[in-house]
Coordinates of C-alpha atoms (C1' of nucleotides) in Angstrom, one line a residue:
Chain A
M13 CA 0.0 0.0 0.0
A14 CA 2.5 2.5 -1.2
W15 CA -0.1 4.8 -2.6
I16 CA 0.4 7.6 -0.1
R17 CA 3.5 9.3 1.0
V18 CA 3.6 12.2 3.3
D19 CA 6.4 14.7 3.7
T20 CA 6.4 16.1 7.2
T21 CA 8.9 18.8 6.3
S22 CA 6.6 20.2 3.5
S23 CA 4.8 23.5 4.2
E24 CA 1.7 21.7 3.1
P25 CA 0.0 20.3 6.2
V26 CA 0.2 16.6 6.5
Y27 CA -3.5 16.2 6.8
E28 CA -4.0 18.1 3.5
Q29 CA -1.4 15.9 1.8
I30 CA -3.5 12.9 2.9
V31 CA -6.7 14.4 1.7
R32 CA -5.2 15.3 -1.6
Q33 CA -3.6 11.9 -2.2
V34 CA -6.7 9.9 -1.3
T35 CA -8.7 12.1 -3.6
Y36 CA -6.2 11.4 -6.4
A37 CA -6.2 7.7 -5.6
V38 CA -10.0 7.6 -6.0
A39 CA -9.8 9.8 -9.1
R40 CA -7.3 7.3 -10.6
G41 CA -9.7 4.5 -9.8
E42 CA -7.6 2.7 -7.2
Y43 CA -10.5 3.0 -4.8
R44 CA -14.1 2.5 -5.9
P45 CA -17.4 3.3 -4.4
G46 CA -18.1 1.0 -1.5
D47 CA -14.5 0.1 -0.9
R48 CA -13.2 0.5 2.7
L49 CA -10.3 2.7 3.2
P50 CA -7.6 1.6 5.7
S51 CA -8.6 2.4 9.2
V52 CA -7.5 5.6 10.9
R53 CA -5.1 3.7 13.2
Q54 CA -3.7 1.5 10.5
L55 CA -2.9 4.4 8.1
A56 CA -1.5 6.4 11.0
T57 CA 1.0 3.7 11.9
E58 CA 1.8 3.2 8.3
L59 CA 2.5 6.9 7.6
L60 CA 4.2 7.4 11.0
V61 CA 1.8 10.2 11.9
N62 CA -0.6 10.7 14.8
P63 CA -4.1 9.0 14.4
N64 CA -5.6 12.4 15.0
T65 CA -4.0 13.8 11.9
V66 CA -5.4 11.0 9.8
A67 CA -8.8 11.4 11.4
K68 CA -8.7 15.1 10.5
A69 CA -7.9 14.2 6.9
F70 CA -10.8 11.7 6.9
R71 CA -13.2 14.3 8.3
E72 CA -12.2 16.6 5.5
L73 CA -12.8 13.8 2.9
E74 CA -16.2 13.3 4.4
R75 CA -17.0 17.0 4.2
N76 CA -16.1 16.8 0.5
G77 CA -18.6 14.0 0.0
L78 CA -15.9 11.6 -1.0
T79 CA -16.3 9.2 1.9
Y80 CA -18.6 8.3 4.7
P81 CA -17.8 6.7 8.1
R82 CA -19.7 3.8 9.6
K83 CA -19.0 3.9 13.3
G84 CA -17.4 0.8 14.6
D85 CA -17.0 -0.4 11.0
G86 CA -14.7 1.8 9.0
V87 CA -14.6 4.6 6.4
F88 CA -16.0 3.9 3.0
V89 CA -15.8 5.5 -0.4
A90 CA -19.1 7.2 -1.2
E91 CA -21.3 6.2 -4.1
R92 CA -20.9 9.6 -5.9
A93 CA -17.2 9.7 -5.2
G94 CA -16.3 9.3 -8.8
E95 CA -17.6 12.5 -10.1
I96 CA -16.8 14.4 -7.0
C97 CA -13.1 13.6 -6.9
E98 CA -12.9 14.0 -10.6
R99 CA -14.1 17.5 -10.1
L100 CA -12.0 18.1 -7.1
R101 CA -8.9 16.9 -8.8
R102 CA -9.5 19.1 -11.8
E103 CA -10.1 22.1 -9.6
E104 CA -7.0 21.5 -7.7
V105 CA -4.8 21.0 -10.7
V106 CA -6.2 23.9 -12.6
G107 CA -6.0 26.1 -9.6
R108 CA -2.4 25.4 -8.9
I109 CA -1.3 25.7 -12.5
A110 CA -3.3 28.9 -12.9
E111 CA -1.7 30.4 -9.8
A112 CA 1.8 29.4 -10.8
L113 CA 1.4 30.8 -14.4
R114 CA -0.3 34.0 -13.2
D115 CA 2.5 34.7 -10.8
A116 CA 5.1 33.8 -13.4
A117 CA 3.5 36.1 -16.0
H118 CA 3.2 38.8 -13.4
S119 CA 6.9 38.5 -12.6
G120 CA 7.7 40.0 -16.0
L121 CA 9.5 36.9 -17.2
P122 CA 9.3 36.9 -21.0
A123 CA 6.5 34.7 -22.4
Q124 CA 8.9 32.8 -24.5
E125 CA 11.1 32.0 -21.5
L126 CA 8.0 30.9 -19.6
R127 CA 7.1 28.4 -22.3
R128 CA 10.6 27.0 -22.3
I129 CA 10.5 26.4 -18.6
I130 CA 7.1 24.7 -18.9
E131 CA 8.3 22.4 -21.7
M132 CA 11.4 21.5 -19.7
E133 CA 9.4 20.7 -16.6
L134 CA 6.8 18.7 -18.5
R135 CA 9.6 16.6 -19.9
T136 CA 11.1 16.1 -16.5
V137 CA 7.7 15.1 -15.0
A138 CA 7.0 12.7 -17.9
R139 CA 10.3 11.0 -17.3
E140 CA 9.7 10.6 -13.6
E141 CA 6.2 9.3 -14.2
S142 CA 7.2 6.7 -16.7
R143 CA 9.9 5.5 -14.3
T144 CA 7.5 5.2 -11.5
V145 CA 4.9 3.4 -13.5
R146 CA 7.4 0.9 -14.9
S147 CA 8.9 0.1 -11.5
G148 CA 5.3 -0.1 -10.2
E149 CA 4.5 -2.7 -12.8
E150 CA 7.5 -4.7 -11.8
H151 CA 6.9 -4.7 -8.1
G152 CA 3.1 -4.5 -8.1
K153 CA 2.3 -7.6 -9.9
R154 CA 4.3 -10.0 -7.8
Chain B
M16 CA 1.5 52.6 -7.3
A17 CA -0.5 49.5 -8.3
W18 CA 2.6 47.3 -8.6
I19 CA 1.9 45.4 -5.5
R20 CA -1.3 43.6 -4.6
V21 CA -1.7 41.5 -1.5
D22 CA -4.3 38.9 -1.0
T23 CA -4.9 38.5 2.8
T24 CA -7.0 35.3 2.2
S25 CA -4.2 33.5 0.4
S26 CA -2.2 30.8 2.1
E27 CA 0.9 32.6 1.2
P28 CA 1.9 34.9 4.0
V29 CA 1.4 38.6 3.3
Y30 CA 5.0 39.4 4.1
E31 CA 6.2 36.9 1.5
Q32 CA 3.8 38.3 -1.1
I33 CA 5.4 41.7 -0.6
V34 CA 8.9 40.3 -0.7
R35 CA 8.2 38.4 -3.9
Q36 CA 6.4 41.3 -5.6
V37 CA 9.1 43.8 -4.8
T38 CA 11.6 41.3 -6.2
Y39 CA 9.6 40.9 -9.3
A40 CA 9.3 44.7 -9.7
V41 CA 13.0 45.1 -9.5
A42 CA 13.5 42.2 -12.0
R43 CA 11.1 43.9 -14.3
G44 CA 13.2 47.0 -14.1
E45 CA 10.5 49.1 -12.5
Y46 CA 12.9 49.8 -9.7
R47 CA 16.5 50.4 -10.4
P48 CA 19.6 50.5 -8.2
G49 CA 19.5 53.7 -6.1
D50 CA 15.7 54.1 -6.3
R51 CA 14.0 54.7 -2.9
L52 CA 11.2 52.4 -1.9
P53 CA 8.1 53.7 -0.3
S54 CA 8.3 53.9 3.5
V55 CA 7.0 51.2 5.7
R56 CA 4.1 53.2 7.0
Q57 CA 3.2 54.5 3.5
L58 CA 3.2 51.0 2.0
A59 CA 1.3 49.6 5.0
T60 CA -1.6 52.1 4.7
E61 CA -1.6 51.6 1.0
L62 CA -1.9 47.8 1.2
L63 CA -4.2 47.9 4.2
V64 CA -1.9 45.6 6.2
N65 CA -0.1 45.9 9.5
P66 CA 3.1 48.0 9.5
N67 CA 4.8 45.1 11.3
T68 CA 4.1 43.0 8.3
V69 CA 5.7 45.4 5.8
A70 CA 8.6 45.9 8.2
K71 CA 9.2 42.1 8.2
A72 CA 9.1 42.1 4.4
F73 CA 11.7 44.9 4.3
R74 CA 13.9 43.1 6.7
E75 CA 13.8 40.1 4.4
L76 CA 14.6 42.1 1.4
E77 CA 17.6 43.6 3.1
R78 CA 18.7 40.2 4.3
N79 CA 18.6 39.0 0.6
G80 CA 21.0 41.9 -0.3
L81 CA 18.3 43.5 -2.4
T82 CA 18.0 46.8 -0.5
Y83 CA 19.9 48.8 2.0
P84 CA 18.7 51.4 4.5
R85 CA 20.1 55.0 4.8
K86 CA 19.5 56.2 8.2
G87 CA 16.9 58.9 8.4
D88 CA 16.4 58.8 4.7
G89 CA 14.7 55.5 3.7
V90 CA 15.3 52.2 2.0
F91 CA 17.0 52.0 -1.3
V92 CA 17.5 49.4 -4.0
A93 CA 21.0 47.9 -3.9
E94 CA 23.5 48.1 -6.7
R95 CA 23.6 44.4 -7.6
A96 CA 19.8 44.0 -7.1
G97 CA 19.1 43.5 -10.8
E98 CA 21.0 40.2 -11.2
I99 CA 19.9 39.0 -7.8
C100 CA 16.3 39.5 -8.5
E101 CA 16.4 38.0 -11.9
R102 CA 18.0 34.9 -10.4
L103 CA 15.5 34.8 -7.6
R104 CA 12.6 35.3 -10.0
R105 CA 13.7 32.5 -12.2
E106 CA 14.2 30.1 -9.3
E107 CA 10.8 31.0 -7.9
V108 CA 8.9 30.6 -11.2
V109 CA 10.6 27.4 -12.1
G110 CA 10.1 25.9 -8.6
R111 CA 6.4 26.8 -8.5
I112 CA 5.7 25.5 -12.0
A113 CA 7.7 22.3 -11.4
E114 CA 5.7 21.6 -8.2
A115 CA 2.4 22.3 -9.9
L116 CA 3.2 20.1 -12.8
R117 CA 4.6 17.3 -10.7
D118 CA 1.5 17.2 -8.6
A119 CA -0.7 17.4 -11.6
A120 CA 1.0 14.4 -13.2
H121 CA 0.8 12.5 -9.9
S122 CA -3.0 13.1 -9.8
G123 CA -3.4 10.7 -12.7
L124 CA -4.8 13.3 -15.0
P125 CA -4.0 12.3 -18.6
A126 CA -1.0 14.1 -20.0
Q127 CA -3.1 15.4 -22.9
E128 CA -5.6 16.9 -20.6
L129 CA -2.8 18.5 -18.6
R130 CA -1.4 20.2 -21.8
R131 CA -4.9 21.5 -22.6
I132 CA -5.2 23.1 -19.2
I133 CA -1.8 24.7 -19.5
E134 CA -2.6 26.2 -22.9
M135 CA -5.9 27.5 -21.6
E136 CA -4.3 29.1 -18.6
L137 CA -1.5 30.6 -20.6
R138 CA -4.0 32.3 -22.9
T139 CA -6.0 33.5 -19.9
V140 CA -2.9 34.9 -18.3
A141 CA -1.7 36.6 -21.5
R142 CA -5.1 38.2 -21.9
E143 CA -5.0 39.5 -18.3
E144 CA -1.5 40.8 -18.6
S145 CA -2.1 42.7 -21.9
R146 CA -5.0 44.4 -20.3
T147 CA -3.0 45.3 -17.2
V148 CA -0.1 46.6 -19.2
R149 CA -2.2 48.8 -21.3
S150 CA -4.1 50.4 -18.4
G151 CA -0.7 50.6 -16.7
E152 CA 0.7 52.6 -19.6
E153 CA -2.0 55.2 -19.3
H154 CA -1.9 55.6 -15.5
G155 CA 1.7 54.7 -14.7
K156 CA 4.6 57.1 -14.3
R157 CA 7.1 55.4 -16.7
Chain C
M10 CA -42.3 -6.5 7.2
A11 CA -41.8 -2.8 6.4
W12 CA -42.4 -1.7 9.9
I13 CA -38.8 -0.9 10.6
R14 CA -36.4 1.2 8.6
V15 CA -32.9 2.1 9.7
D16 CA -30.8 4.9 8.4
T17 CA -27.2 4.0 8.8
T18 CA -26.2 7.6 8.0
S19 CA -28.2 9.1 10.8
S20 CA -26.5 10.3 14.0
E21 CA -28.9 8.2 16.0
P22 CA -27.3 4.8 16.6
V23 CA -28.7 2.0 14.6
Y24 CA -29.5 -0.1 17.7
E25 CA -31.5 2.8 19.2
Q26 CA -33.5 3.2 16.0
I27 CA -34.4 -0.5 16.2
V28 CA -35.4 -0.2 19.9
R29 CA -37.4 2.9 19.2
Q30 CA -39.2 1.5 16.2
V31 CA -40.1 -1.8 17.9
T32 CA -41.4 0.2 20.8
Y33 CA -43.6 2.3 18.4
A34 CA -44.8 -0.8 16.6
V35 CA -46.0 -2.3 19.9
A36 CA -47.5 1.1 20.9
R37 CA -49.4 1.1 17.6
G38 CA -50.7 -2.4 18.4
E39 CA -49.0 -4.1 15.5
Y40 CA -47.4 -6.4 18.0
R41 CA -49.4 -7.7 20.9
P42 CA -48.4 -9.5 24.1
G43 CA -47.4 -13.0 23.3
D44 CA -46.4 -12.3 19.7
R45 CA -43.0 -13.5 18.6
L46 CA -40.5 -11.1 17.2
P47 CA -38.4 -12.0 14.2
S48 CA -35.1 -13.6 15.1
V49 CA -31.9 -11.6 15.4
R50 CA -30.4 -13.1 12.3
Q51 CA -33.6 -12.7 10.3
L52 CA -34.0 -9.0 11.2
A53 CA -30.3 -8.4 10.7
T54 CA -30.3 -9.7 7.1
E55 CA -33.5 -7.8 6.5
L56 CA -32.2 -4.5 7.7
L57 CA -28.7 -5.1 6.2
V58 CA -27.1 -4.5 9.6
N59 CA -24.7 -6.4 11.7
P60 CA -26.4 -9.1 13.8
N61 CA -24.5 -7.8 16.9
T62 CA -26.4 -4.5 16.4
V63 CA -29.8 -6.2 16.4
A64 CA -28.7 -8.3 19.4
K65 CA -27.9 -5.2 21.3
A66 CA -31.3 -3.7 20.5
F67 CA -33.0 -6.9 21.7
R68 CA -31.0 -6.8 24.9
E69 CA -32.2 -3.3 25.4
L70 CA -35.8 -4.2 24.7
E71 CA -35.6 -7.0 27.3
R72 CA -34.0 -4.7 29.8
N73 CA -37.0 -2.3 29.4
G74 CA -39.4 -5.2 30.2
L75 CA -40.8 -5.1 26.7
T76 CA -39.9 -8.6 25.7
Y77 CA -38.8 -11.8 27.2
P78 CA -36.9 -14.7 25.6
R79 CA -38.1 -18.3 25.6
K80 CA -35.1 -20.5 25.3
G81 CA -34.8 -22.3 22.0
D82 CA -38.0 -20.6 20.8
G83 CA -37.5 -16.9 20.3
V84 CA -38.2 -13.5 21.7
F85 CA -41.8 -12.6 22.7
V86 CA -43.7 -9.4 23.5
A87 CA -44.3 -9.2 27.2
E88 CA -47.7 -9.0 28.8
R89 CA -47.5 -5.4 30.1
A90 CA -45.7 -4.2 26.9
G91 CA -48.6 -2.1 25.8
E92 CA -48.7 0.4 28.6
I93 CA -45.0 0.6 28.8
C94 CA -44.6 1.3 25.1
E95 CA -47.3 3.9 25.1
R96 CA -45.6 5.7 28.0
L97 CA -42.1 5.4 26.4
R98 CA -43.5 6.7 23.1
R99 CA -45.1 9.7 24.7
E100 CA -42.0 10.6 26.6
E101 CA -39.9 10.2 23.5
V102 CA -42.1 12.3 21.3
V103 CA -42.6 15.0 23.8
G104 CA -38.9 15.2 24.6
R105 CA -37.9 15.4 20.9
I106 CA -40.4 18.0 20.1
A107 CA -39.6 20.0 23.2
E108 CA -35.9 20.1 22.3
A109 CA -36.5 21.0 18.7
L110 CA -38.8 23.8 19.6
R111 CA -36.6 25.1 22.4
D112 CA -33.6 25.3 20.0
A113 CA -35.7 26.8 17.3
A114 CA -36.9 29.6 19.7
H115 CA -33.4 30.1 20.9
S116 CA -32.2 30.6 17.3
G117 CA -34.0 33.9 17.1
L118 CA -36.3 32.8 14.4
P119 CA -39.6 34.8 14.8
A120 CA -42.3 32.9 16.5
Q121 CA -44.7 33.4 13.6
E122 CA -42.1 32.0 11.2
L123 CA -41.7 29.0 13.6
R124 CA -45.5 28.3 13.5
R125 CA -45.5 28.4 9.7
I126 CA -42.7 25.9 9.6
I127 CA -44.5 23.6 12.0
E128 CA -47.8 23.8 10.0
M129 CA -45.9 23.1 6.8
E130 CA -44.1 20.1 8.3
L131 CA -47.3 18.7 9.9
R132 CA -49.0 18.8 6.5
T133 CA -46.0 17.1 4.8
V134 CA -45.9 14.4 7.5
A135 CA -49.7 13.8 7.3
R136 CA -49.4 13.4 3.5
E137 CA -46.5 10.9 3.9
E138 CA -48.3 8.9 6.5
S139 CA -51.6 8.7 4.6
R140 CA -49.6 7.3 1.6
T141 CA -47.8 4.8 3.7
V142 CA -50.9 3.6 5.5
R143 CA -52.8 3.1 2.3
S144 CA -50.0 1.1 0.6
G145 CA -49.6 -0.7 3.9
E146 CA -53.2 -1.8 3.9
E147 CA -52.8 -3.3 0.5
H148 CA -49.6 -5.1 1.1
G149 CA -49.7 -5.7 4.9
K150 CA -50.9 -8.8 6.6
R151 CA -53.4 -7.2 8.9
Chain D
M19 CA -20.7 37.7 26.9
A20 CA -23.3 35.2 28.0
W21 CA -24.4 34.5 24.4
I22 CA -23.0 30.9 24.4
R23 CA -23.5 28.1 26.8
V24 CA -22.2 24.6 26.4
D25 CA -23.5 21.5 28.0
T26 CA -20.7 19.0 28.2
T27 CA -23.1 16.3 29.3
S28 CA -25.2 16.6 26.1
S29 CA -25.0 14.0 23.4
E30 CA -24.4 16.9 21.0
P31 CA -20.7 17.4 20.7
V32 CA -19.4 20.5 22.3
Y33 CA -17.8 21.8 19.1
E34 CA -21.2 21.5 17.3
Q35 CA -22.9 23.4 20.1
I36 CA -20.5 26.2 19.6
V37 CA -20.9 26.1 15.8
R38 CA -24.7 26.2 16.2
Q39 CA -24.8 29.0 18.8
V40 CA -22.4 31.2 16.9
T41 CA -24.4 30.7 13.8
Y42 CA -27.6 31.6 15.7
A43 CA -25.9 34.7 17.2
V44 CA -24.9 35.9 13.8
A45 CA -28.4 35.2 12.5
R46 CA -29.9 37.2 15.4
G47 CA -27.6 40.1 14.3
E48 CA -25.5 40.1 17.5
Y49 CA -22.4 39.8 15.3
R50 CA -22.1 41.6 12.0
P51 CA -19.9 41.2 9.0
G52 CA -16.4 42.4 9.8
D53 CA -16.8 41.9 13.6
R54 CA -14.1 40.0 15.3
L55 CA -15.1 37.0 17.3
P56 CA -13.5 36.3 20.7
S57 CA -10.2 34.6 20.3
V58 CA -9.9 30.8 20.4
R59 CA -8.1 30.9 23.7
Q60 CA -10.4 33.5 25.3
L61 CA -13.6 31.6 24.3
A62 CA -12.0 28.4 25.5
T63 CA -11.3 29.7 29.0
E64 CA -14.7 31.3 29.1
L65 CA -16.5 28.1 28.2
L66 CA -14.1 25.9 30.3
V67 CA -13.3 23.7 27.3
N68 CA -10.1 22.9 25.5
P69 CA -8.8 25.5 23.0
N70 CA -8.7 22.7 20.4
T71 CA -12.4 22.2 20.8
V72 CA -13.1 25.8 20.1
A73 CA -10.6 25.8 17.2
K74 CA -12.5 22.8 15.7
A75 CA -15.7 24.8 15.9
F76 CA -14.2 27.8 14.3
R77 CA -12.8 25.7 11.5
E78 CA -16.3 24.4 10.9
L79 CA -17.7 27.9 10.9
E80 CA -15.1 28.8 8.3
R81 CA -16.0 25.8 6.2
N82 CA -19.6 27.1 6.2
G83 CA -18.4 30.4 4.9
L84 CA -19.5 32.2 8.0
T85 CA -16.1 33.4 9.2
Y86 CA -12.6 33.8 8.0
P87 CA -9.4 33.7 10.0
R88 CA -6.6 36.2 9.8
K89 CA -3.5 34.6 11.1
G90 CA -2.0 36.5 14.0
D91 CA -5.1 38.7 14.1
G92 CA -8.2 36.8 14.9
V93 CA -11.4 35.3 13.4
F94 CA -13.8 37.6 11.7
V95 CA -17.4 37.4 10.5
A96 CA -17.5 37.1 6.7
E97 CA -19.2 39.6 4.5
R98 CA -21.8 37.2 3.2
A99 CA -22.4 35.8 6.7
G100 CA -25.9 37.3 6.9
E101 CA -27.5 35.3 4.2
I102 CA -25.5 32.2 4.9
C103 CA -26.4 31.8 8.5
E104 CA -29.9 32.8 7.8
R105 CA -30.1 29.9 5.5
L106 CA -28.2 27.6 7.9
R107 CA -30.4 28.5 10.8
R108 CA -33.5 27.8 8.7
E109 CA -32.2 24.5 7.5
E110 CA -31.2 23.5 11.0
V111 CA -34.6 24.4 12.5
V112 CA -36.7 23.0 9.8
G113 CA -34.6 19.8 9.7
R114 CA -34.9 19.2 13.4
I115 CA -38.6 19.9 13.5
A116 CA -39.3 17.8 10.5
E117 CA -37.4 14.9 12.0
A118 CA -39.2 15.2 15.3
L119 CA -42.6 15.4 13.7
R120 CA -41.9 12.6 11.2
D121 CA -40.9 10.3 14.0
A122 CA -43.8 11.4 16.1
A123 CA -46.3 10.7 13.3
H124 CA -44.6 7.4 12.6
S125 CA -44.9 6.4 16.2
G126 CA -48.7 6.1 15.7
L127 CA -49.5 8.8 18.2
P128 CA -52.9 10.3 17.2
A129 CA -52.6 13.5 15.2
Q130 CA -54.8 15.3 17.6
E131 CA -52.6 14.3 20.5
L132 CA -49.6 15.4 18.6
R133 CA -51.0 18.9 18.1
R134 CA -51.8 19.1 21.8
I135 CA -48.2 18.3 22.6
I136 CA -46.9 20.9 20.1
E137 CA -49.2 23.6 21.5
M138 CA -48.1 22.8 25.0
E139 CA -44.4 22.9 24.2
L140 CA -44.8 26.1 22.2
R141 CA -46.4 27.8 25.2
T142 CA -43.6 26.5 27.5
V143 CA -41.0 27.8 25.1
A144 CA -42.6 31.2 24.7
R145 CA -42.8 31.5 28.5
E146 CA -39.1 30.7 28.8
E147 CA -38.1 33.0 26.0
S148 CA -40.0 36.0 27.4
R149 CA -38.4 35.5 30.7
T150 CA -34.9 35.4 29.2
V151 CA -35.5 38.4 27.1
R152 CA -36.8 40.5 30.0
S153 CA -34.0 39.6 32.3
G154 CA -31.6 40.2 29.4
E155 CA -33.1 43.7 29.0
E156 CA -32.6 44.4 32.6
H157 CA -29.0 43.3 32.8
G158 CA -27.9 44.2 29.3
K159 CA -28.7 47.9 29.3
R160 CA -26.9 48.8 32.4
Chain E
dG29 C1' -1.0 38.5 21.1
dT30 C1' -3.3 35.5 17.2
dG31 C1' -4.7 31.0 14.6
dG32 C1' -2.8 26.4 12.7
dT33 C1' -0.8 22.0 13.1
dC34 C1' 0.6 18.1 15.3
dT35 C1' 1.5 14.8 19.1
dA36 C1' 0.1 11.8 23.0
dG37 C1' -3.2 9.7 25.3
dA38 C1' -7.7 9.0 27.3
dC39 C1' -12.6 7.8 27.0
dC40 C1' -16.9 6.7 24.7
dA41 C1' -20.1 4.6 21.7
dC42 C1' -21.0 1.6 18.0
dT43 C1' -20.4 -2.8 15.2
Chain F
dG7 C1' -11.9 -3.9 16.3
dT8 C1' -13.9 0.8 14.5
dG9 C1' -14.5 6.1 14.3
dG10 C1' -15.5 10.3 17.3
dT11 C1' -14.6 13.5 20.9
dC12 C1' -12.0 15.8 24.1
dT13 C1' -8.0 17.2 26.9
dA14 C1' -3.2 18.7 27.5
dG15 C1' 0.5 20.6 25.8
dA16 C1' 4.0 21.7 22.4
dC17 C1' 5.7 24.2 18.4
dC18 C1' 5.3 27.2 14.4
dA19 C1' 4.2 31.2 11.7
dC20 C1' 2.1 35.5 11.3
dC21 C1' 0.6 40.2 12.8

DNA sequence: GTGGTCTAGACCACT
DNA sequence: GTGGTCTAGACCACC
């Protein structure tokens, strides 16, 4: 279950990292409506964070309509999770990119230079992703 | 003096917004070595923020070697500020874009979709900038 | 046997919902002293809840003197269940309404508005009940 | 500042009580857009609860669009709080009453009896409110 | 001073 | 076992 990785040094709060990554995992189809997520305690020990932090993330997921808790049973992916997290993911991605580009443009950096940077980073990202996917295929199927 | 705009609702600290935008202004050449920046109080009342916040931003600018104070006179743009700011700006822009794209890729959004979003946002940003620049030419002092 | 309906998303514990609805059913006279209740397993599969949950509800009913078990036979409605249930029902209803109205008044909502809401909801409820009763007459066993 | 009272023995979580009562206070016009709420720590000591509990309530209020925090400054009532809390209050009140009446009707209690109970409780509530208001006038205007 | 995050640990109710 | 609430206390960043 290496689908979540938290970076406690990041400025992004740990609980938000969890929310975001669970959302992405559902968006990628790794979790489907009705599936049970790992329990709060289990995920907490796995990620080496406090159960309260995971609980906070799960509460946020619930507020977003992505999951629902059944007391004494576990946390489950909601029926309408598909559309919701699809939308959330898109909003998140578009929002982050829009902000980065707006600030970049506002910085006075020439448009041509900006495009070069984007192309460079896109290639870097594609390279990283392909590597991850391939190693994932090797390890995952065992 | 519409060269700085702070968003108090943003997750980015106000003082960082000020530091960044002053840096960008110098990188764009709107402020040149030897120019005097507005006073802490003046900028604070203009931006509707606490003077302490502006003061902290100014301390940061000085720490970065971008400005220097002349006692009883004000804060001035340093001699080597140009190159420093251009470097900082590039690092900043590249870093933000890299992070946004990395997260986007990790979200599982198809690469093609990602490119479409980028193109769309680039157009949006270009449109906004052209409008700002034109109205800036009319009202600005340069 | 559509006399019980549980809502697993409600904040009211499932076992309490069962206790309450059995109580109401007896108060309505649908179950009479000496009648046998459905078995724990049967009710559990019917309501799609954990058998432990139904078992807890049944323990509660017995504790209230509403039912008694006959070993190897099943759970039966007690002799004095009628009066008990009517009293419990009244207490329950009065308590809930009192709390709802007290909070409503405390919210600062104008008394006139409050009355309008009550009238509206009473009509809604009456409409729903009449529908249920009629369909119940057709399908029910009484 | 006796506008909030929490009951730690209630089944309603303390943080929800705070959310609800702040919402009602705004709906009643006791707090207006731009006003600063008491600080987390201040309210915590006043209500004799843990600061984290108050913080949780404030986070919920923010999620509802009723307030917004300014780090290092305080929590403020949002501009659009009026309409929002008006709506929230109505939803809350209607929802509670609807549930109470639906359950009451479903309990098989005769409609006439139900109306009697409602009238009785309405009178009780009106009596309590008038007493509170009057004593509030006496103490408040000094 | 403020709010925000996180940890640690307790207790409760539900399944 | 599960999730939910609450307390206590620490640390951080911001104003």
